[in-house]
Coordinates of C-alpha atoms in Angstrom, one line a residue:
Chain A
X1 CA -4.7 18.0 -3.4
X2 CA -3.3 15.8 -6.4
X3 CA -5.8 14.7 -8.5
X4 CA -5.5 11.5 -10.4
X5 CA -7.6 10.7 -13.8
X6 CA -7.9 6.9 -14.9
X7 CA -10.6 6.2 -17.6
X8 CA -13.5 4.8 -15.8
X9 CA -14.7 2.7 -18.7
X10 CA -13.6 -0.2 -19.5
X11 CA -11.3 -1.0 -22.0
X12 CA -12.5 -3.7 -24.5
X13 CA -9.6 -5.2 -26.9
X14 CA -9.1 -8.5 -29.2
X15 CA -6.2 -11.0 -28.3
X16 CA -3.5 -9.7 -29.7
X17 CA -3.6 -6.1 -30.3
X18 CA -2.1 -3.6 -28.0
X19 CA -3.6 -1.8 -25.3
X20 CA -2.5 1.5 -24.2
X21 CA -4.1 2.7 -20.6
X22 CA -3.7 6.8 -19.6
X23 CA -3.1 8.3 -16.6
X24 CA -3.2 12.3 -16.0
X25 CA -2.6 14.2 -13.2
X26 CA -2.8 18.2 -12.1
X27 CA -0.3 20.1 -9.9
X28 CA 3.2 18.9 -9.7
X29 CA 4.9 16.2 -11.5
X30 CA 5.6 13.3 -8.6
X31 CA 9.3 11.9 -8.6
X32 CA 7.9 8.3 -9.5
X33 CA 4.7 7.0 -11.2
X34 CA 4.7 3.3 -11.0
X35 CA 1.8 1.1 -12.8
X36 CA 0.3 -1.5 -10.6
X37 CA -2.1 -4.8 -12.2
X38 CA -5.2 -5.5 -9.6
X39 CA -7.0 -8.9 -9.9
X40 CA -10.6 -8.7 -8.0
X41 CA -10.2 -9.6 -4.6
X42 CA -6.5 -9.3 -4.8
X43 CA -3.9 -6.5 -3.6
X44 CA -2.1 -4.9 -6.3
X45 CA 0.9 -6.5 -7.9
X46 CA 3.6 -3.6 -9.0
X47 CA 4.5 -3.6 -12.6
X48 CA 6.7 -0.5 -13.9
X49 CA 8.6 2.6 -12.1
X50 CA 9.1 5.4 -14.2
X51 CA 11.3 9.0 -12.6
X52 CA 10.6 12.2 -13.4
X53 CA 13.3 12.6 -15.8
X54 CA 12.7 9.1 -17.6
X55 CA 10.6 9.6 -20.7
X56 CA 9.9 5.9 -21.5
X57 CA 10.4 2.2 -19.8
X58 CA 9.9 -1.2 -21.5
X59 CA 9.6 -4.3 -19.7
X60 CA 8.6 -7.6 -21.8
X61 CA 5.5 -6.6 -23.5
X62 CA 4.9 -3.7 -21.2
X63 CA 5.5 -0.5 -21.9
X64 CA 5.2 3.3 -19.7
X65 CA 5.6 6.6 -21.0
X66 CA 6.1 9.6 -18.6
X67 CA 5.0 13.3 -20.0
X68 CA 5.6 15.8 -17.7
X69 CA 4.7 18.6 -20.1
X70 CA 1.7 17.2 -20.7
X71 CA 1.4 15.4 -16.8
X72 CA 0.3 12.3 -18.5
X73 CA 1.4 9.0 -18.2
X74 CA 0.6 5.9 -21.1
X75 CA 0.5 2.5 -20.4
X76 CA 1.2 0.1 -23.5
X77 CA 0.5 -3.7 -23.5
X78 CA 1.7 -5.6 -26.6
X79 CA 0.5 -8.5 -28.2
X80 CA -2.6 -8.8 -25.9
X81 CA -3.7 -11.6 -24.0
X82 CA -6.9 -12.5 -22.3
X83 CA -4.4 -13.5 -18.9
X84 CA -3.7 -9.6 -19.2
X85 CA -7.5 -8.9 -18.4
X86 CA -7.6 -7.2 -15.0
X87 CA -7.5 -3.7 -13.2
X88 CA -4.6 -1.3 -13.9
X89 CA -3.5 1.3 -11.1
X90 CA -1.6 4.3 -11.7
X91 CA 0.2 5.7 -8.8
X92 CA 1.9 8.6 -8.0
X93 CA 5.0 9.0 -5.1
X94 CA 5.9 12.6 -4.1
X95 CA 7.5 11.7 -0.7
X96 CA 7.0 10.1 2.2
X97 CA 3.4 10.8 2.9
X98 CA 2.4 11.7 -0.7
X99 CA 1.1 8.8 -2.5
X100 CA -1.7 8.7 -5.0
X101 CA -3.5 6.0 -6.8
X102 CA -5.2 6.3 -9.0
X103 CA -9.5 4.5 -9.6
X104 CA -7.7 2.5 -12.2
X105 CA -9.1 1.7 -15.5
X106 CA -11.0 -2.0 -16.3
X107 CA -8.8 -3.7 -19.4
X108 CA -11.1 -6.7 -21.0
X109 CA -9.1 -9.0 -23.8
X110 CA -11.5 -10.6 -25.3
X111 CA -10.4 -14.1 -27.5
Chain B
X1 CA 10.2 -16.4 0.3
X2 CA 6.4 -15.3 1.9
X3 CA 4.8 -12.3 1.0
X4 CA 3.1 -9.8 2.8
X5 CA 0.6 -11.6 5.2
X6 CA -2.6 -10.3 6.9
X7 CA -5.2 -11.0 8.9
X8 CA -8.1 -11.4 9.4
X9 CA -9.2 -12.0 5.3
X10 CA -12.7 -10.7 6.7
X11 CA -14.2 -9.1 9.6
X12 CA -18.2 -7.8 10.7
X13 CA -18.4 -5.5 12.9
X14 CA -20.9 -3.0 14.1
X15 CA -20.6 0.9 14.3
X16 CA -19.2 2.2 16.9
X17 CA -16.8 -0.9 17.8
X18 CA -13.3 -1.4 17.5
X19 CA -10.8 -3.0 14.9
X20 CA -7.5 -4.3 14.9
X21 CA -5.6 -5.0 11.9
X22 CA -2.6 -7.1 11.4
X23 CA 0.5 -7.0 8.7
X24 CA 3.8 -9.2 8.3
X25 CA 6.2 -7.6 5.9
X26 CA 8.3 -9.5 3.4
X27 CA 11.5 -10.4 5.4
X28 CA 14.3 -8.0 4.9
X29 CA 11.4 -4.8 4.6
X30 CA 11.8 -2.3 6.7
X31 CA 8.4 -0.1 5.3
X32 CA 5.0 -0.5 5.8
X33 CA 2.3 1.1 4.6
X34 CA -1.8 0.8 4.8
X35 CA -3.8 1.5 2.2
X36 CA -7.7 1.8 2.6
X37 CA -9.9 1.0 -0.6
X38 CA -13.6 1.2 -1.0
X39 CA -15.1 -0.5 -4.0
X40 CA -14.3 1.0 -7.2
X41 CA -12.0 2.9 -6.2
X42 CA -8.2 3.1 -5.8
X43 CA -6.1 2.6 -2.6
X44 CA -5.9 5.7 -0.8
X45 CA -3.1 6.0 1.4
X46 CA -3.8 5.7 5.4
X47 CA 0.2 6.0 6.9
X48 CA 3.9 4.8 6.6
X49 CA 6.1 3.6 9.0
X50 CA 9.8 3.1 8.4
X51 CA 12.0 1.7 11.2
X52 CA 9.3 2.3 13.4
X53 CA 8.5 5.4 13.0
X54 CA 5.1 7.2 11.3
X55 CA 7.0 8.8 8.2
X56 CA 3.7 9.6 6.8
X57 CA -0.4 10.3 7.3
X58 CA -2.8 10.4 4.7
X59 CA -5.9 12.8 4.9
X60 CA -7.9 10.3 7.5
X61 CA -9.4 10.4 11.2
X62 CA -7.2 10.2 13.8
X63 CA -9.9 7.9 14.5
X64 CA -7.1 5.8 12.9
X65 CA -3.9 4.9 14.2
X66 CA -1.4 2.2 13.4
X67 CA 2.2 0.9 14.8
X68 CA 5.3 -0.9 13.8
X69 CA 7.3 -3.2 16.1
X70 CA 10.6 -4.2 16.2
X71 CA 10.1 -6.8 13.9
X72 CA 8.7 -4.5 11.5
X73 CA 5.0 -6.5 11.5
X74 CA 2.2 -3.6 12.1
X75 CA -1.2 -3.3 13.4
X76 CA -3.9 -0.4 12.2
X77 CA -6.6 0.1 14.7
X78 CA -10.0 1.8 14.0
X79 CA -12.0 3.3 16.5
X80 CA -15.6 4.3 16.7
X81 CA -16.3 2.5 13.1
X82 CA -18.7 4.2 11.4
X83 CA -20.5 2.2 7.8
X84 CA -18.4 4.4 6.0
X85 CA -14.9 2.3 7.2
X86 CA -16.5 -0.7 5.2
X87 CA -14.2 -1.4 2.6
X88 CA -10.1 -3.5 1.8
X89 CA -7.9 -2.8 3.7
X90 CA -4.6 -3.0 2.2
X91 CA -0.7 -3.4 3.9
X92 CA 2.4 -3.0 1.4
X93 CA 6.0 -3.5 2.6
X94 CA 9.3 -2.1 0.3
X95 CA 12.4 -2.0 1.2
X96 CA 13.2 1.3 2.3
X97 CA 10.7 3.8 2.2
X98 CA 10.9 6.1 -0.1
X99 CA 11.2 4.7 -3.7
X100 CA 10.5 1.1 -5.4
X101 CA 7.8 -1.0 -6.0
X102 CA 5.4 -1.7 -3.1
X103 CA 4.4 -4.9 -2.4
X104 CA 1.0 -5.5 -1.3
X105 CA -0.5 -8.4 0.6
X106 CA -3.8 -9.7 -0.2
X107 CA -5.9 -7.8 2.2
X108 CA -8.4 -7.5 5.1
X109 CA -12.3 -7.3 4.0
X110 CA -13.7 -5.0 7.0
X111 CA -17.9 -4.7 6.6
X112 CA -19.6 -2.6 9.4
X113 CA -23.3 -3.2 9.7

């Protein structure tokens, strides 16, 4: 089965630098890898889509990059903020009953 | 516009009883989909309906078994529960079901004791 790598430690940054998350995978490259923000106690809030032939997506100061080659996905946030503080999901859509998240990695902005 | 709603926020129960969850898509969604996660962990994927139908099953128990009406709301039901079911359980609606963003409601808090 697909296997989904998140690092488990949490990621400590200042306010204001940029964070960049990774997500790797084995087997197959999924059509879509989406990145999702979880709050604790919260369901996940979607945040990018990226396709299998996309390399990179911006949106505000968010940023995904999509690797097949080396089945790896990064996650950039800009300009830090301590609001940005929070769980970040990677998730991977094959079909219809192929969906994998990933354990998420823990990002701390610190002020 | 509401989001996805569910209910209950939290439920006990004990092992070996029986559990009935609850899902209203965003209007306009035609997908469902129930996610199970345990503490620490990431959502791991349960089933998906789409106009009705089971379009897919995740490596679970058939133990579990969910539904969709006609108004696209959904129920998952749990039987025999076992201290292993305790954990979030998670509905997400999209619009069709095979692409986009999901979007997820806030979640049902199932402990078995």
């Amino acid at each position: 089965s697909q296997k989904i790598e998140q690092n488990s430690e949490a990621l400590n940054i200042q306010e204001g630098k940029t964070a960049t998350l990774t997500c790797n995978y084995t087997n197959y490259s999924p059509a879509y890898l989406q990145w999702y923000r979880q709050d604790p106690g919260r369901g996940p809030v979607f945040l990018l889509l990226i396709r299998e032939n996309e390399k990179e997506k911006r949106k505000e100061r968010l940023k995904v990059t999509f690797d097949t080659t080396l089945k790896q996905s990064l996650f950039h946030i800009t300009a830090s903020q301590p609001a940005d503080s929070a769980t970040y999901l990677c998730a991977l859509r094959y079909n219809f009953n192929k969906f994998y998240f990933g354990s998420g990695t823990k990002l701390n902005v610190k002020p | 516009d509401a989001g996805v709603t569910q209910s209950p926020t939290h439920l006990i129960k004990t092992r070996g009883q029986h559990v009935t969850l609850r899902c209203s898509p965003i209007s306009g969604h035609k997908s469902v989909s129930w996610y199970q996660q345990v503490l620490g962990q990431g959502p791991q994927f349960i089933f998906q309906y789409y106009e009705k139908e089971e379009r897919g099953r995740g490596n679970f128990p058939d133990r579990f078994s969910a539904r969709q009406f006609p108004n696209y709301s959904s129920e998952l039901n749990v039987n025999a529960l076992l201290l292993g079911d305790s954990a979030l359980y998670l509905c997400a609606s999209s619009r069709t079901g095979e692409s986009g963003e999901l979007f997820f409601g806030e979640g049902s808090r199932l402990t078995v004791l």
